[in-house]
Short mmCIF file of C-alpha atoms and ligand atoms in Angstrom, two decimals:
data_model
loop_
_atom_site.label_atom_id
_atom_site.label_comp_id
_atom_site.label_asym_id
_atom_site.label_seq_id
_atom_site.Cartn_x
_atom_site.Cartn_y
_atom_site.Cartn_z
CA MET A 655 15.99 -15.52 10.75
CA SER A 656 15.60 -13.14 8.54
CA THR A 657 12.52 -11.18 8.69
CA TYR A 658 11.99 -7.73 6.33
CA VAL A 659 8.83 -5.69 6.22
CA VAL A 660 8.65 -3.48 4.04
CA VAL A 661 5.63 -0.48 4.34
CA GLY A 662 5.24 2.85 2.87
CA LEU A 663 5.52 5.98 5.12
CA GLN A 664 3.51 8.93 3.25
CA TYR A 665 0.25 8.10 1.80
CA GLY A 666 0.78 5.23 -0.79
CA ASP A 667 2.74 4.80 -4.13
CA GLU A 668 6.21 5.09 -2.15
CA GLY A 669 7.89 2.68 -4.73
CA LYS A 670 6.54 0.12 -2.14
CA GLY A 671 6.33 -2.97 -5.25
CA LYS A 672 9.60 -1.54 -6.90
CA ILE A 673 11.94 -2.24 -3.18
CA THR A 674 9.99 -5.67 -2.90
CA ASP A 675 11.09 -6.68 -5.89
CA VAL A 676 14.40 -5.95 -5.11
CA LEU A 677 14.56 -7.50 -2.07
CA SER A 678 12.59 -11.07 -2.95
CA ALA A 679 15.44 -12.28 -5.45
CA LYS A 680 17.03 -13.35 -2.18
CA SER A 681 13.77 -14.64 0.05
CA ASP A 682 12.19 -17.43 0.60
CA TYR A 683 8.92 -16.04 1.19
CA VAL A 684 7.05 -13.10 -0.03
CA VAL A 685 3.64 -12.21 1.92
CA ARG A 686 1.17 -9.52 1.55
CA PHE A 687 -0.76 -9.08 4.80
CA GLN A 688 -3.30 -5.94 4.66
CA GLY A 689 -4.94 -4.16 2.21
CA GLY A 690 -6.48 -6.09 -1.00
CA ASP A 691 -6.58 -4.84 -5.14
CA ASN A 692 -6.81 -1.18 -4.09
CA ALA A 693 -2.79 -1.37 -3.90
CA GLY A 694 -0.98 -0.77 -7.42
CA HIS A 695 2.86 -1.94 -6.97
CA THR A 696 4.80 -0.60 -10.40
CA VAL A 697 8.32 -3.07 -11.02
CA TYR A 698 10.02 -2.45 -14.31
CA VAL A 699 12.09 -5.47 -15.50
CA GLY A 700 14.21 -3.67 -18.01
CA ASP A 701 11.50 -1.75 -20.56
CA GLU A 702 8.58 -4.33 -19.33
CA LYS A 703 5.93 -2.97 -16.98
CA PHE A 704 4.11 -5.01 -14.35
CA VAL A 705 1.56 -3.60 -11.54
CA LEU A 706 0.80 -5.79 -9.63
CA HIS A 707 -2.99 -4.96 -7.38
CA LEU A 708 -3.11 -8.60 -4.99
CA LEU A 709 -0.23 -10.55 -5.88
CA PRO A 710 2.80 -9.81 -3.53
CA SER A 711 5.30 -7.81 -6.03
CA GLY A 712 8.06 -10.43 -4.85
CA VAL A 713 5.86 -13.22 -7.53
CA LEU A 714 8.17 -11.72 -10.08
CA GLN A 715 11.71 -12.61 -8.76
CA CYS A 716 10.75 -14.91 -5.47
CA LYS A 717 11.68 -18.61 -6.04
CA GLY A 718 10.36 -19.79 -2.84
CA LYS A 719 6.79 -18.86 -2.16
CA CYS A 720 4.12 -16.17 -2.28
CA ILE A 721 1.95 -15.96 0.35
CA ILE A 722 -1.83 -13.68 0.18
CA ALA A 723 -2.06 -13.92 4.41
CA ASN A 724 -4.98 -13.87 6.65
CA GLY A 725 -4.99 -10.14 7.01
CA VAL A 726 -5.88 -8.85 3.11
CA VAL A 727 -9.40 -8.79 1.58
CA VAL A 728 -9.21 -10.82 -1.51
CA ASN A 729 -10.88 -10.13 -4.54
CA PRO A 730 -10.75 -13.91 -6.17
CA LYS A 731 -11.58 -12.24 -9.68
CA SER A 732 -8.90 -10.24 -9.91
CA PHE A 733 -6.28 -12.89 -8.14
CA ILE A 734 -7.48 -14.88 -11.07
CA ARG A 735 -6.95 -12.01 -13.90
CA GLU A 736 -3.76 -11.14 -12.50
CA ILE A 737 -2.52 -14.60 -12.62
CA GLU A 738 -3.88 -15.17 -16.09
CA GLN A 739 -1.75 -12.09 -16.68
CA LEU A 740 1.45 -13.13 -15.60
CA GLU A 741 0.99 -16.74 -17.09
CA SER A 742 0.37 -15.05 -20.53
CA LYS A 743 3.84 -13.80 -20.42
CA GLY A 744 5.08 -17.32 -19.63
CA MET A 745 5.58 -16.97 -16.01
CA ASN A 746 5.06 -19.50 -13.34
CA THR A 747 2.63 -19.04 -10.29
CA ASP A 748 2.46 -22.00 -8.81
CA HIS A 749 3.92 -20.78 -6.10
CA VAL A 750 1.47 -18.37 -5.45
CA PHE A 751 -1.53 -19.17 -2.00
CA ILE A 752 -3.92 -17.47 -0.10
CA SER A 753 -4.81 -18.07 3.59
CA ARG A 754 -7.70 -19.51 4.39
CA ARG A 755 -8.71 -17.43 6.46
CA ALA A 756 -8.59 -14.50 4.23
CA HIS A 757 -11.93 -12.57 3.75
CA VAL A 758 -13.62 -12.50 0.36
CA ILE A 759 -14.26 -9.19 -1.32
CA MET A 760 -18.00 -9.90 -2.67
CA PRO A 761 -19.86 -7.80 -5.40
CA TYR A 762 -22.13 -6.53 -2.72
CA HIS A 763 -19.12 -5.01 -1.04
CA ILE A 764 -17.65 -3.14 -4.32
CA LEU A 765 -21.19 -2.27 -5.13
CA LEU A 766 -21.48 -0.71 -1.45
CA ASP A 767 -18.33 1.16 -1.43
CA THR A 768 -19.25 2.88 -5.21
CA TYR A 769 -22.63 3.79 -4.01
CA ARG A 770 -21.81 5.69 -0.60
CA GLU A 771 -18.88 7.68 -3.00
CA GLU A 772 -21.42 8.71 -5.16
CA GLU A 773 -23.55 9.76 -2.39
CA LYS A 774 -21.36 11.94 -0.46
CA GLY A 775 -21.60 13.89 -3.39
CA GLY A 776 -17.78 16.22 -2.48
CA THR A 777 -17.03 15.10 0.74
CA GLU A 778 -16.01 11.35 -0.57
CA ILE A 779 -13.07 9.72 0.41
CA GLY A 780 -11.93 8.89 -3.21
CA THR A 781 -11.65 5.75 -2.65
CA THR A 782 -10.63 3.01 -5.25
CA LYS A 783 -13.79 1.57 -4.96
CA LYS A 784 -12.59 -2.02 -4.99
CA GLY A 785 -15.01 -2.89 -1.80
CA ILE A 786 -12.44 -2.55 0.94
CA GLY A 787 -13.96 -0.50 3.43
CA PRO A 788 -17.32 -2.98 3.06
CA CYS A 789 -14.98 -6.22 2.71
CA TYR A 790 -13.28 -4.95 6.47
CA GLU A 791 -16.36 -3.93 7.70
CA ASP A 792 -18.22 -7.24 7.51
CA LYS A 793 -14.88 -9.16 8.80
CA ILE A 794 -15.49 -7.09 12.04
CA ALA A 795 -18.94 -7.33 12.07
CA ARG A 796 -18.41 -11.33 12.08
CA VAL A 797 -20.48 -12.18 9.01
CA GLY A 798 -18.00 -11.85 6.65
CA ILE A 799 -17.11 -14.92 4.14
CA ARG A 800 -13.83 -16.25 3.91
CA MET A 801 -11.54 -17.93 1.33
CA VAL A 802 -12.49 -21.04 2.92
CA ASP A 803 -15.94 -20.88 2.71
CA LEU A 804 -15.23 -21.20 -1.30
CA LEU A 805 -14.70 -24.61 -0.76
CA ASN A 806 -17.89 -25.57 1.14
CA PRO A 807 -20.87 -25.25 -0.95
CA GLU A 808 -23.61 -25.14 1.43
CA ILE A 809 -22.37 -23.23 4.22
CA LEU A 810 -21.09 -20.37 1.12
CA ARG A 811 -24.50 -20.57 -0.01
CA GLU A 812 -26.27 -19.79 3.52
CA LYS A 813 -23.72 -16.68 4.26
CA ILE A 814 -24.36 -15.42 0.67
CA GLU A 815 -28.09 -15.64 1.41
CA LYS A 816 -27.76 -13.87 5.14
CA ASN A 817 -25.74 -11.20 3.61
CA LEU A 818 -27.66 -10.70 0.41
CA ARG A 819 -31.16 -10.24 3.11
CA VAL A 820 -29.54 -7.11 4.46
CA LYS A 821 -27.36 -5.77 1.50
CA ASN A 822 -30.12 -5.89 -1.28
CA SER A 823 -32.90 -3.99 1.45
CA LEU A 824 -30.05 -1.21 1.64
CA PHE A 825 -29.44 -1.00 -2.64
CA GLU A 826 -33.40 -1.34 -2.64
CA LYS A 827 -34.43 0.75 0.28
CA TYR A 828 -32.00 3.18 1.24
CA PHE A 829 -29.76 3.52 -2.48
CA GLU A 830 -32.89 2.83 -4.67
CA LYS A 831 -30.79 0.23 -6.69
CA PRO A 832 -31.28 -2.68 -8.55
CA THR A 833 -30.59 -5.59 -5.79
CA LEU A 834 -28.56 -8.96 -6.42
CA ASP A 835 -29.51 -12.30 -7.68
CA ILE A 836 -28.15 -15.44 -4.67
CA ASP A 837 -28.24 -17.67 -7.44
CA GLU A 838 -25.50 -15.73 -9.87
CA ILE A 839 -23.36 -15.15 -7.25
CA TYR A 840 -23.70 -18.23 -5.60
CA ASN A 841 -22.89 -20.45 -8.71
CA GLU A 842 -20.00 -17.79 -9.82
CA PHE A 843 -18.27 -18.13 -6.23
CA VAL A 844 -18.36 -22.10 -6.50
CA GLU A 845 -16.89 -22.06 -9.45
CA ILE A 846 -14.05 -20.08 -8.37
CA GLY A 847 -13.91 -21.56 -5.23
CA LYS A 848 -13.18 -25.65 -7.63
CA LYS A 849 -10.70 -22.84 -9.66
CA LEU A 850 -8.55 -21.93 -6.56
CA GLN A 851 -9.03 -24.70 -4.26
CA ASP A 852 -5.33 -25.97 -4.42
CA ARG A 853 -4.20 -22.53 -3.51
CA ILE A 854 -6.41 -22.01 -0.71
CA VAL A 855 -3.99 -23.30 2.49
CA ASP A 856 -3.64 -22.51 6.11
CA THR A 857 -0.60 -19.90 5.79
CA GLU A 858 0.31 -19.22 9.08
CA LEU A 859 1.73 -22.86 9.81
CA GLU A 860 3.85 -22.31 7.15
CA LEU A 861 5.00 -18.64 7.98
CA ASN A 862 5.96 -19.99 11.65
CA GLU A 863 7.60 -23.10 10.30
CA ALA A 864 9.59 -20.86 8.22
CA ILE A 865 10.57 -18.50 10.80
CA ARG A 866 11.71 -21.48 13.19
CA ASP A 867 13.71 -22.79 10.02
CA ASN A 868 15.52 -19.64 9.29
CA LYS A 869 14.42 -18.76 6.12
CA ASN A 870 13.85 -14.85 4.80
CA ILE A 871 10.75 -13.43 4.85
CA LEU A 872 9.49 -10.38 3.08
CA PHE A 873 6.40 -8.66 4.57
CA GLU A 874 5.20 -6.70 1.64
CA GLY A 875 2.84 -4.04 2.85
CA ALA A 876 0.34 -2.16 0.60
CA GLN A 877 -0.96 1.95 1.44
CA ALA A 878 1.15 3.46 3.85
CA LEU A 879 1.17 4.46 7.84
CA MET A 880 -0.85 7.75 6.79
CA LEU A 881 -3.51 6.07 5.59
CA ASP A 882 -3.61 3.61 8.34
CA ILE A 883 -7.16 3.36 9.96
CA ASP A 884 -5.92 4.29 13.36
CA PHE A 885 -2.88 6.86 12.78
CA GLY A 886 -3.52 8.23 9.13
CA THR A 887 -5.79 11.17 8.51
CA TYR A 888 -9.13 9.50 9.51
CA PRO A 889 -11.28 9.47 7.81
CA PHE A 890 -9.59 9.95 4.51
CA VAL A 891 -7.74 6.30 5.27
CA THR A 892 -8.01 2.74 4.19
CA SER A 893 -9.51 0.10 6.18
CA SER A 894 -6.51 -1.67 7.19
CA SER A 895 -3.39 -1.30 9.47
CA PRO A 896 -0.78 -0.90 6.63
CA SER A 897 1.96 -0.25 9.73
CA THR A 898 4.67 -2.84 10.66
CA GLY A 899 2.08 -4.15 13.69
CA GLY A 900 -0.18 -5.02 10.81
CA VAL A 901 2.04 -8.11 10.30
CA CYS A 902 1.66 -9.79 13.29
CA ALA A 903 -2.47 -9.80 13.15
CA GLY A 904 -2.46 -9.93 9.41
CA ALA A 905 -0.03 -12.62 8.93
CA GLY A 906 0.11 -14.85 11.88
CA VAL A 907 3.64 -14.28 13.11
CA PRO A 908 4.79 -12.99 16.53
CA PRO A 909 6.13 -9.15 17.08
CA THR A 910 9.21 -11.55 18.28
CA SER A 911 10.09 -12.82 14.92
CA LEU A 912 10.21 -9.05 12.79
CA GLN A 913 13.49 -7.74 12.43
CA ASN A 914 14.24 -5.55 9.33
CA LEU A 915 11.55 -2.86 9.51
CA ILE A 916 12.14 -1.25 6.27
CA GLY A 917 10.16 2.20 5.25
CA VAL A 918 9.80 3.53 2.18
CA ALA A 919 9.36 6.94 1.42
CA LYS A 920 9.53 9.54 -1.69
CA ALA A 921 12.05 12.03 -1.92
CA TYR A 922 8.85 14.22 -1.88
CA THR A 923 5.01 13.72 -1.28
CA THR A 924 2.23 12.55 -3.01
CA ARG A 925 -1.38 11.59 -2.35
CA VAL A 926 -4.01 10.24 -4.27
CA GLY A 927 -7.61 10.62 -3.36
CA ASN A 928 -8.95 13.57 -0.73
CA GLY A 929 -7.96 14.87 2.49
CA PRO A 930 -5.67 16.87 4.34
CA PHE A 931 -2.11 17.34 2.36
CA PRO A 932 -0.26 20.12 4.20
CA THR A 933 2.89 20.03 2.06
CA GLU A 934 0.32 20.32 -1.47
CA LEU A 935 1.82 22.13 -4.08
CA ASP A 936 -1.21 22.62 -5.59
CA ASN A 937 0.54 24.84 -8.96
CA GLU A 938 2.84 24.74 -11.72
CA LEU A 939 5.37 23.90 -9.73
CA GLY A 940 3.51 20.55 -8.41
CA GLU A 941 2.11 19.95 -12.07
CA LYS A 942 5.75 19.86 -13.04
CA ILE A 943 6.61 17.18 -10.51
CA ARG A 944 3.66 15.58 -11.50
CA GLN A 945 4.52 15.11 -15.05
CA ILE A 946 8.39 14.29 -14.05
CA GLY A 947 7.58 11.83 -11.95
CA GLY A 948 4.88 9.92 -13.89
CA GLU A 949 2.33 10.85 -10.68
CA PHE A 950 -0.90 9.01 -11.81
CA GLY A 951 -2.66 6.23 -10.06
CA ALA A 952 -1.23 2.85 -10.94
CA THR A 953 -4.72 1.47 -9.77
CA THR A 954 -7.30 4.43 -10.81
CA GLY A 955 -4.95 6.09 -13.30
CA ARG A 956 -6.15 9.47 -11.30
CA PRO A 957 -3.54 12.32 -11.10
CA ARG A 958 -1.62 12.19 -7.53
CA ARG A 959 -1.63 15.25 -5.98
CA THR A 960 2.06 16.51 -4.85
CA GLY A 961 3.90 18.32 -2.54
CA TRP A 962 7.27 19.05 -0.48
CA LEU A 963 8.67 16.48 1.70
CA ASP A 964 6.91 16.49 4.85
CA LEU A 965 9.43 15.26 8.35
CA VAL A 966 6.69 16.06 10.58
CA SER A 967 4.13 13.13 9.00
CA LEU A 968 7.25 10.95 8.42
CA LYS A 969 8.57 11.33 11.91
CA HIS A 970 5.08 10.25 12.86
CA ALA A 971 5.31 7.50 10.52
CA THR A 972 8.40 5.87 11.11
CA MET A 973 7.60 6.38 15.20
CA ILE A 974 4.70 4.34 14.97
CA ASN A 975 6.74 1.50 12.75
CA GLY A 976 9.59 1.21 14.53
CA ILE A 977 11.29 1.87 11.62
CA ASN A 978 15.40 0.79 11.99
CA ASN A 979 15.93 1.08 7.80
CA LEU A 980 14.95 4.10 5.78
CA VAL A 981 14.47 3.81 1.83
CA ILE A 982 14.33 6.97 0.00
CA THR A 983 12.95 6.84 -3.33
CA LYS A 984 12.45 9.11 -6.63
CA LEU A 985 15.25 11.53 -5.65
CA ASP A 986 15.95 11.52 -9.72
CA VAL A 987 12.74 13.53 -10.34
CA LEU A 988 13.94 16.55 -7.79
CA SER A 989 16.90 17.07 -10.31
CA GLY A 990 16.38 20.46 -11.62
CA ILE A 991 14.26 21.67 -8.91
CA SER A 992 16.20 24.83 -6.35
CA PRO A 993 15.79 25.59 -3.64
CA LEU A 994 13.77 22.09 -2.39
CA LYS A 995 11.92 22.85 0.72
CA ILE A 996 11.28 20.24 3.49
CA ALA A 997 8.47 21.04 6.13
CA THR A 998 9.59 20.55 9.52
CA LYS A 999 7.36 22.07 12.10
CA TYR A 1000 3.76 22.96 11.82
CA LYS A 1001 2.13 26.39 12.63
CA THR A 1002 -0.91 25.39 14.22
CA GLU A 1003 -4.55 27.93 13.62
CA ASP A 1004 -3.87 29.81 16.81
CA GLY A 1005 0.37 30.55 15.73
CA LYS A 1006 1.48 27.20 18.01
CA ILE A 1007 4.61 26.22 16.29
CA ILE A 1008 4.65 22.32 16.42
CA ASP A 1009 6.69 19.40 15.24
CA TYR A 1010 4.09 16.48 15.74
CA PHE A 1011 1.51 15.29 13.77
CA THR A 1012 -1.93 15.81 15.04
CA SER A 1013 -5.08 13.79 15.34
CA SER A 1014 -7.32 16.08 14.33
CA THR A 1015 -7.77 15.80 10.71
CA THR A 1016 -10.15 19.04 10.09
CA LYS A 1017 -7.48 21.50 12.01
CA LEU A 1018 -4.92 20.08 9.78
CA TYR A 1019 -6.33 21.78 6.59
CA ASP A 1020 -5.16 25.40 8.49
CA TYR A 1021 -2.04 23.98 9.45
CA GLU A 1022 0.54 25.93 7.95
CA PRO A 1023 4.35 23.98 7.18
CA ILE A 1024 7.27 25.87 8.21
CA TYR A 1025 9.56 24.56 5.69
CA GLU A 1026 13.59 24.53 5.99
CA GLU A 1027 15.35 25.13 2.42
CA LEU A 1028 17.99 23.28 0.78
CA GLU A 1029 19.73 23.97 -2.46
CA GLY A 1030 18.98 21.59 -5.72
CA TRP A 1031 21.32 19.92 -7.79
CA ASP A 1032 21.01 20.14 -11.67
CA GLU A 1033 22.58 16.88 -12.85
CA ASN A 1034 21.09 13.71 -14.18
CA ILE A 1035 21.28 11.33 -11.09
CA SER A 1036 19.39 8.38 -12.43
CA THR A 1037 22.89 6.62 -13.71
CA ALA A 1038 24.37 6.97 -10.31
CA ARG A 1039 25.13 3.11 -8.94
CA THR A 1040 27.26 4.30 -5.38
CA TYR A 1041 26.21 6.99 -2.67
CA ASP A 1042 29.17 9.03 -4.33
CA ASP A 1043 27.96 8.82 -7.28
CA LEU A 1044 25.64 11.56 -6.22
CA PRO A 1045 25.97 15.22 -6.19
CA GLU A 1046 26.76 17.20 -3.06
CA ASN A 1047 23.22 18.63 -2.24
CA ALA A 1048 21.44 15.47 -3.40
CA LYS A 1049 23.73 13.99 -0.54
CA LYS A 1050 23.00 16.94 1.72
CA TYR A 1051 19.18 16.34 1.33
CA ILE A 1052 19.12 12.32 1.86
CA GLU A 1053 21.29 13.61 5.43
CA PHE A 1054 18.99 16.47 6.21
CA ILE A 1055 16.30 13.48 6.42
CA GLU A 1056 18.07 11.14 8.26
CA ASN A 1057 19.62 13.70 10.63
CA TYR A 1058 15.38 14.65 11.10
CA LEU A 1059 14.56 10.69 11.60
CA GLY A 1060 17.52 10.08 13.22
CA ILE A 1061 17.37 6.71 11.13
CA ASN A 1062 20.10 5.66 8.30
CA VAL A 1063 19.27 5.55 4.41
CA TYR A 1064 19.97 2.40 3.18
CA LEU A 1065 18.91 2.98 -0.47
CA VAL A 1066 18.37 5.27 -2.52
CA SER A 1067 16.30 4.54 -5.47
CA VAL A 1068 17.09 6.97 -8.83
CA GLY A 1069 14.76 5.65 -11.21
CA PRO A 1070 12.41 2.89 -11.41
CA GLU A 1071 13.93 0.32 -13.15
CA ARG A 1072 15.07 -2.90 -10.49
CA SER A 1073 18.91 -2.05 -11.15
CA GLN A 1074 18.61 2.09 -10.16
CA ASN A 1075 19.56 1.57 -6.72
CA ILE A 1076 22.71 3.07 -4.21
CA ILE A 1077 22.59 0.64 -1.75
CA ARG A 1078 24.50 1.44 1.29
CA LYS A 1079 24.23 -1.32 3.36
CA GLU A 1080 23.34 -4.74 2.27
CA LEU A 1081 20.54 -5.99 4.45
CA PHE A 1082 20.56 -9.80 2.95
P1 LIG B 1104 3.86 1.36 -4.85
O1 LIG B 1104 2.39 1.57 -4.87
O2 LIG B 1104 4.26 2.22 -3.37
O3 LIG B 1104 4.44 0.11 -5.23
O4 LIG B 1104 3.99 2.68 -5.84
P2 LIG B 1104 3.42 2.19 -7.00
O5 LIG B 1104 3.96 1.80 -8.16
O6 LIG B 1104 2.18 2.57 -7.18
O7 LIG B 1104 4.33 3.96 -7.48
C1 LIG B 1104 5.47 4.38 -7.72
C2 LIG B 1104 5.92 4.95 -8.82
O8 LIG B 1104 7.41 5.74 -9.20
C3 LIG B 1104 5.90 3.56 -10.16
O9 LIG B 1104 5.70 4.08 -11.40
C4 LIG B 1104 7.36 3.40 -9.99
O10 LIG B 1104 7.57 2.59 -11.10
C5 LIG B 1104 8.17 4.56 -9.79
N1 LIG B 1104 9.46 4.70 -9.20
C6 LIG B 1104 9.65 4.14 -8.07
N2 LIG B 1104 10.99 3.88 -7.90
C7 LIG B 1104 11.40 5.11 -8.38
C8 LIG B 1104 12.68 6.33 -8.41
O11 LIG B 1104 13.45 6.18 -7.77
N3 LIG B 1104 12.67 6.92 -9.30
C9 LIG B 1104 11.73 7.21 -10.43
N4 LIG B 1104 11.02 7.68 -11.69
N5 LIG B 1104 10.64 6.42 -10.08
C10 LIG B 1104 10.53 5.25 -9.87
P1 LIG B 1105 -0.35 1.24 -2.63
O1 LIG B 1105 -0.24 -0.05 -1.86
C1 LIG B 1105 -2.29 5.12 -2.56
C2 LIG B 1105 -6.29 5.64 -1.12
C3 LIG B 1105 -7.68 5.74 -1.92
C4 LIG B 1105 -8.33 6.39 -0.49
C5 LIG B 1105 -7.93 5.64 0.26
C6 LIG B 1105 -9.27 4.90 0.60
O2 LIG B 1105 -0.45 1.52 -4.32
O3 LIG B 1105 0.25 2.38 -2.26
P2 LIG B 1105 -9.62 2.30 -0.30
O4 LIG B 1105 -10.03 2.10 -1.93
O5 LIG B 1105 -8.49 1.88 0.42
O6 LIG B 1105 -10.68 2.03 0.61
O7 LIG B 1105 -9.48 4.17 -0.33
O8 LIG B 1105 -6.62 5.39 0.28
N1 LIG B 1105 -5.30 4.58 -1.56
C7 LIG B 1105 -4.43 4.74 -1.88
N2 LIG B 1105 -3.98 5.48 -2.26
N3 LIG B 1105 -1.58 4.16 -2.95
C8 LIG B 1105 -2.29 2.57 -2.37
O9 LIG B 1105 -2.17 1.73 -2.40
C9 LIG B 1105 -3.73 3.00 -2.13
N4 LIG B 1105 -4.64 2.33 -1.54
C10 LIG B 1105 -5.81 3.15 -1.29
O10 LIG B 1105 -7.03 6.58 -2.85
O11 LIG B 1105 -7.91 8.18 -0.71
MG1 LIG B 1106 0.73 1.95 -5.20
#
């Protein structure tokens, strides 16, 4: 048995999609276990760009099966759109399946997400407006609609009716917006059920069998630990558990089956959406990193906020996830910037020096990062393929991270293309 979990360690967009794509060539299964189409995972194959939102990035290379497991919230219209896009490029998608237990993002979830954000006027989370939060709320409130319900028209109608009674009243009375029509939604989702019926299966059974049969299984995280509903910068987070721990509940596999826990971090930090960001560079250098790194959201197109690497938050993220293999991406983006700063501690509002990540989100705005400075390098490193190809200062940067976190960097990514990697240890 070999299982691999790829999770983000910062605020998302670390390059999880690229790493999943690389690892999926040798995987029998690639599995999404949380989140939904709020994700944007970019993979470059040569010059061709693929952005996957809901489908596992493994869909491009995995010869086995790609699974959207029970912990994911599925917008079936996005699913169909992505499948059609891949098929229009001549790719086969018969190997993509969705759990019967996965919850469905309904049109009212998207509207609720949108109206709530609009209402906050200035204090909004900056969600992707994909309905993620409202869908998870209904799951926990036990009123959600699951993929299996799409195959059962009578039950589906009953559930939509019950939900619309509450949601329409909110739309009309609280938000002063138009209400939704039951027949329209019901007819559309019955048709979707018919279209997807062969792909809606009991994924947990097959995954556990695969574990017993010693298959290679890759679990692909979306979002990241600093957006985790429990351990991120609440309430500026997403509504799922994008941690390695999230895999067990999100895919129905036991904790004892998880082996290689791979954490992906950028060589600097980015964040899209609102919330505290202690090492943010709201200046010319931040703009330079945004331009060189192409830091614009893959899902919403929003400019990503940029900043220095933050080892205090990374330590928190590696601890919660139990990471045993690190990946550092986008090291190439830092070429030509010197000195490079890395936050190793925070100074609190009352002058205390701490080296752990606080649970008090509001206080974080007043914390001052304490930096170590490292000398940069000028060389273009995008063609480096072995560790020794890297300039000494780039190696020192990597080794500084390893020493602080006490975890080895097994892969350094030096460009967006699938082959632009320095692999220091083969995991497969
Ligand atoms: P994900 O959400 O974690 O999969 O990451 P995104 O795809 O949203 O954002 C990462 C962006 O960085 C994408 O545009 C990738 O093509 C790009 N990328 C990934 N790794 C590297 C790298 O090592 N160097 C550079 N320059 N770009 C990279
Ligand atoms: P990937 O998988 C970066 C952010 C949103 C917002 C917050 C809540 O590409 O790394 P949501 O729509 O989930 O309710 O929004 O989380 N967010 C992401 N930021 N990458 C992502 O996914 C994200 N998914 C959600 O910007 O701040
Ligand atoms: Mg992304």
